[in-house]
CSV table of C-alpha atoms in Angstrom, one decimal:
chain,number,residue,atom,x,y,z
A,1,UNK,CA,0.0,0.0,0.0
A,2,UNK,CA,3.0,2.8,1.0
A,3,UNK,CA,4.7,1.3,-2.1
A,4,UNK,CA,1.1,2.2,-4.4
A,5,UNK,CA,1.2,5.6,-2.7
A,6,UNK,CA,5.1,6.6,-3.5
A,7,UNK,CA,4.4,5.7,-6.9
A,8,UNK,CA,1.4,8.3,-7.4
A,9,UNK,CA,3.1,10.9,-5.3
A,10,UNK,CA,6.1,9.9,-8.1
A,11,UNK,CA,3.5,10.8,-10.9
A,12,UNK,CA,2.5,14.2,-8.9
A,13,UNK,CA,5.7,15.5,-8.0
A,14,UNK,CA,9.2,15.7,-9.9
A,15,UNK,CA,11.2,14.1,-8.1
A,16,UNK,CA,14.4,14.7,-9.8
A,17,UNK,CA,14.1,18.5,-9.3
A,18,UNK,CA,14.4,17.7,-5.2
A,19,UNK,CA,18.0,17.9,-4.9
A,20,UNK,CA,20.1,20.6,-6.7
A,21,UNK,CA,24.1,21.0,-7.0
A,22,UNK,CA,26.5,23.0,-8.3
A,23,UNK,CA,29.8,21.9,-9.6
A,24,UNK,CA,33.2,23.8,-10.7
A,25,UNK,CA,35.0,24.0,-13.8
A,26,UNK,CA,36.5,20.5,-13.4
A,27,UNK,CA,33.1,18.6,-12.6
A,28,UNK,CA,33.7,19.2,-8.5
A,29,UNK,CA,30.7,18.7,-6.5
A,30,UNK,CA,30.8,22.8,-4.5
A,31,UNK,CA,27.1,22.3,-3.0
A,32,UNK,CA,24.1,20.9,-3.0
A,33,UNK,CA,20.4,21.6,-1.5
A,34,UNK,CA,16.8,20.7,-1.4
A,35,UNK,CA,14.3,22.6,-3.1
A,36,UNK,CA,12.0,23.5,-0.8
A,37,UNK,CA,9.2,23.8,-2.5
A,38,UNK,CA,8.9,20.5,-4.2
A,39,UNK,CA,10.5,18.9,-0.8
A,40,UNK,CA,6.7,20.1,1.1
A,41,UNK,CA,4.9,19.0,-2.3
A,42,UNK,CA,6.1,15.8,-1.7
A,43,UNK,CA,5.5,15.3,1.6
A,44,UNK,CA,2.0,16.6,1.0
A,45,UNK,CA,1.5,14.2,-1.6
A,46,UNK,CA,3.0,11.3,0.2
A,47,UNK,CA,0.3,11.6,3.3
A,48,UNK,CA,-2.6,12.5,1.3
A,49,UNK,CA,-1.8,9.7,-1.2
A,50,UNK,CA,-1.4,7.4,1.8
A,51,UNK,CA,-4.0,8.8,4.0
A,52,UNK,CA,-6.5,8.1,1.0
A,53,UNK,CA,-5.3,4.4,0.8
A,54,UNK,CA,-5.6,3.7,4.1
A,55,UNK,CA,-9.2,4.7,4.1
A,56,UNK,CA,-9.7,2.9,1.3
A,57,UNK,CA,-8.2,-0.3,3.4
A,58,UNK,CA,-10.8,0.3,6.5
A,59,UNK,CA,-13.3,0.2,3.7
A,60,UNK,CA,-12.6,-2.7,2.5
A,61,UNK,CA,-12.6,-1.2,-1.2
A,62,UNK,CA,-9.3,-1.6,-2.5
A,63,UNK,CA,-8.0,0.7,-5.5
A,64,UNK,CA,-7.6,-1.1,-9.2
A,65,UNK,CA,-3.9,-0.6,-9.0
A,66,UNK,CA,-4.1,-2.1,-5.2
A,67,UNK,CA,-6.3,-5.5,-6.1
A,68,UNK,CA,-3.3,-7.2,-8.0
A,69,UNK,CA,-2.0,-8.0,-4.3
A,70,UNK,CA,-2.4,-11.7,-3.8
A,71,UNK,CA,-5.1,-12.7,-1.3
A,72,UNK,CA,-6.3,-16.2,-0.5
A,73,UNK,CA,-10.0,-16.8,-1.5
A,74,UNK,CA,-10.8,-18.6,1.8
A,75,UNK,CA,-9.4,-16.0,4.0
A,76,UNK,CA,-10.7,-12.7,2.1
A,77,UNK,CA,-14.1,-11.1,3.1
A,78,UNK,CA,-16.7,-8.9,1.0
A,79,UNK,CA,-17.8,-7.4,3.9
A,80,UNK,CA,-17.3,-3.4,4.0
A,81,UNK,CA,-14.5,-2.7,6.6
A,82,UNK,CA,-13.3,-6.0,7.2
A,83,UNK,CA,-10.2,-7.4,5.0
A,84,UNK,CA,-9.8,-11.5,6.2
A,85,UNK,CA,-11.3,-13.8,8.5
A,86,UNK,CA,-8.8,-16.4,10.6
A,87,UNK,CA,-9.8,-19.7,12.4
A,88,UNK,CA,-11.2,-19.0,15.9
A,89,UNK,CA,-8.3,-20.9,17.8
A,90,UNK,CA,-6.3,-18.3,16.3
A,91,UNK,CA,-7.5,-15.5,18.0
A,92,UNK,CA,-6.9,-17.3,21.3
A,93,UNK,CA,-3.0,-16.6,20.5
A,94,UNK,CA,-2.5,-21.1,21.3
A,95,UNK,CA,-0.4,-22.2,18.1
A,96,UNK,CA,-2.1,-25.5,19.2
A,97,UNK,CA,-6.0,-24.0,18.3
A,98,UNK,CA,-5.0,-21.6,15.9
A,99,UNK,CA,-6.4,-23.7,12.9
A,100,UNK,CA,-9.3,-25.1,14.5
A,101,UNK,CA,-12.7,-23.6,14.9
A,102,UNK,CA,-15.3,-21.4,12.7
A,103,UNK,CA,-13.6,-17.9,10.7
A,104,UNK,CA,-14.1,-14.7,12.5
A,105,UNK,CA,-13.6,-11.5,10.7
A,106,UNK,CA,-10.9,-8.7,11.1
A,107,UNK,CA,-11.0,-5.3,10.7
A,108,UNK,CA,-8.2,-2.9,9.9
A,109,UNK,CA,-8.1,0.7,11.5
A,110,UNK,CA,-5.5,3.7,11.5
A,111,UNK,CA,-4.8,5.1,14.9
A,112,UNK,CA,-3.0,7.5,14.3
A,113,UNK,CA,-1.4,10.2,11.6
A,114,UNK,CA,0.8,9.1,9.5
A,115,UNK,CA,4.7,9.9,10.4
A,116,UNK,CA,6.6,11.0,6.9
A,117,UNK,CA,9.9,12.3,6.2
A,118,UNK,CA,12.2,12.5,3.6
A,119,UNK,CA,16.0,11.6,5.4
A,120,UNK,CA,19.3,12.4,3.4
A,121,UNK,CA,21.8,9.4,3.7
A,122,UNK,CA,25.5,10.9,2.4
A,123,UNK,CA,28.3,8.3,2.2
A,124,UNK,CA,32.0,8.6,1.8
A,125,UNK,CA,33.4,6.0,-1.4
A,126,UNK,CA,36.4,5.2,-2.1
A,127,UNK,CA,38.7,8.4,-2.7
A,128,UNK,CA,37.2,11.5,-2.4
A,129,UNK,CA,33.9,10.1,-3.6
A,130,UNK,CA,30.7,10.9,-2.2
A,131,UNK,CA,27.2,8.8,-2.3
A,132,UNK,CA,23.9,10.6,-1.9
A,133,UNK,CA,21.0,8.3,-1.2
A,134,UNK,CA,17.4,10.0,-0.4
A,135,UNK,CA,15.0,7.6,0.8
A,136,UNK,CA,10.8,8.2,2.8
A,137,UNK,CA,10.6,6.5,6.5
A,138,UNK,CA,6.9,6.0,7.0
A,139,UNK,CA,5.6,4.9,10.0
A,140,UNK,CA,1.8,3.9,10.4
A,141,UNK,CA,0.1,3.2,13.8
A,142,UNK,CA,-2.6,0.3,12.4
A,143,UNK,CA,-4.9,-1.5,15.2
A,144,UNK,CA,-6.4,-5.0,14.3
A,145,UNK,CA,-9.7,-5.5,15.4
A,146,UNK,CA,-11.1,-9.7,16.0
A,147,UNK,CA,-12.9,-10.1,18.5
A,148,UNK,CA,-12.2,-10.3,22.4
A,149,UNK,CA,-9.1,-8.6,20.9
A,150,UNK,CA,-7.6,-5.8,19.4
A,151,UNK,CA,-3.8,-5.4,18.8
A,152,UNK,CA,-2.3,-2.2,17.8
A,153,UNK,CA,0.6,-2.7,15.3
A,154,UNK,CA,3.1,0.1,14.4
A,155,UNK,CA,4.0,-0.5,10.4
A,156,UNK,CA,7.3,0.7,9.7
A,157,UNK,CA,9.3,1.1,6.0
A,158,UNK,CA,11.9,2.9,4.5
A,159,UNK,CA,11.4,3.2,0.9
A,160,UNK,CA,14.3,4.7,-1.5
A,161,UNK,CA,13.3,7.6,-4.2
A,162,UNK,CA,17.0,8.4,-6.0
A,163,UNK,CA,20.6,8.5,-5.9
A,164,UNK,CA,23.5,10.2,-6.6
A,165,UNK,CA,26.7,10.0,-7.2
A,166,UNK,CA,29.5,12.5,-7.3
A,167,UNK,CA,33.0,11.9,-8.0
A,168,UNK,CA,35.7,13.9,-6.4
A,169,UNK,CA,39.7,14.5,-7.6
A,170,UNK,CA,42.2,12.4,-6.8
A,171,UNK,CA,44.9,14.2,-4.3
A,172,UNK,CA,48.3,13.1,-4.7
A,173,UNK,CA,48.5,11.6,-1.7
A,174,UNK,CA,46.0,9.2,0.3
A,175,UNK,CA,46.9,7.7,3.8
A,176,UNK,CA,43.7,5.8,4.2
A,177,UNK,CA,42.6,7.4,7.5
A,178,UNK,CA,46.1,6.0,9.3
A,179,UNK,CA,48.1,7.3,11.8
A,180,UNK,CA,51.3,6.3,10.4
A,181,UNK,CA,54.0,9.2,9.1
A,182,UNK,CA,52.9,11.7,6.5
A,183,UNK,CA,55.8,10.7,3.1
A,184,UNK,CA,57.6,13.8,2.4
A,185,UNK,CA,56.3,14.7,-1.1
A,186,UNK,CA,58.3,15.7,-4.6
A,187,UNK,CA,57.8,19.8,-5.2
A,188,UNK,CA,56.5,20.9,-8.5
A,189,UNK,CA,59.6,21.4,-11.2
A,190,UNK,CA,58.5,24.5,-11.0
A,191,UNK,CA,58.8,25.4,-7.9
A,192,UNK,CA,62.0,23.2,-7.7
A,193,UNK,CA,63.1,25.6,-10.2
A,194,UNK,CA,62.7,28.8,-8.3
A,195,UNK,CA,63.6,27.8,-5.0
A,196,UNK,CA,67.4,26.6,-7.1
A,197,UNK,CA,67.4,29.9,-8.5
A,198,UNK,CA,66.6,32.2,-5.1
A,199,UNK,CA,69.3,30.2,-3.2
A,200,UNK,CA,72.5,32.4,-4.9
A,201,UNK,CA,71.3,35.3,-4.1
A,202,UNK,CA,70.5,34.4,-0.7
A,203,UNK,CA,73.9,33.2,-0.1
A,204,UNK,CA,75.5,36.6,-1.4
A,205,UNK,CA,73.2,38.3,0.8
């Protein structure tokens, strides 16, 4: 169901214009941000979108795009509100009775609001690489309702929505994050160069 409702919030909202960057002359990642405005019109999406299914859910009327979800004829009711039925013995919570007895019905029913946000996951690869991943944590608060019974069950997922990757330049030297001695480096010929010619006149100085 969150899956069904990214993918719509997907069609309303361009997702590739949340994240912006700006790079140098050489292809150097300088900055990046979120666009603000399309950051909040995908949140609003996301919990409208997902609010909507969820009704739909208590309803027992699923969306066309939703009824390809596979459901066992036996254990699936028509009834408006209530989604399966389980064997009696099962509601008892005994693993020994929980396929014995008539099928009772359960209901599905949000809580509580839905929790969204968008998190920004940044990675360091390899040499002087950096790995952008933005990903949606949603977290539901569902309560099942069979009778003599009801359970409240908080539904948690993280669901990715793009990455990036920006390639850095390679310093001339890399020590892995180490403690060990620093290697005295080679100067520039050039600089070789003018540090050969200062030293006469130094000297006659």
């Amino acid at each position: 169901m969150i899956e069904y409702a990214v993918r719509q919030s997907q069609n309303e909202v361009n997702v590739d214009k949340v994240l912006n960057y700006e790079l140098d002359g050489n292809g150097n990642l300088i900055y990046h941000y979120f666009d603000t405005k399309i950051y909040n019109d995908m949140l609003t999406s996301l919990i409208s979108n997902s609010q909507t299914y969820i009704q739909l859910l208590e309803e027992g009327s699923l969306p066309e795009e939703l009824e390809t979800i596979p459901q066992e004829s036996h254990d699936s009711v028509n009834e408006i509100g209530l989604l399966y039925s389980i064997p009696l013995g099962q509601a008892t919570g005994n693993s020994l009775l929980a396929n014995l007895g008539p099928k009772i019905p359960i209901q599905l029913t949000a809580i509580a609001d839905i929790n969204i946000h968008i998190n920004e996951e940044i990675k360091s690869l390899g040499i002087n690489n950096t790995f952008l991943r933005l990903a949606i944590d949603f977290e539901v608060n569902a309560q099942i309702i069979i009778p003599f019974t009801t359970i409240s069950d908080p539904v948690k997922t993280t669901i990715p929505i793009g990455f990036a990757f920006f390639p850095g330049e390679v310093p001339q030297f890399y020590s892995g994050n180490s403690n060990g001695v620093m290697p005295s480096l080679p100067l520039p010929i050039e600089e070789q160069l003018e540090e050969e010619t200062a030293q006469p006149s130094d000297s006659n100085n």
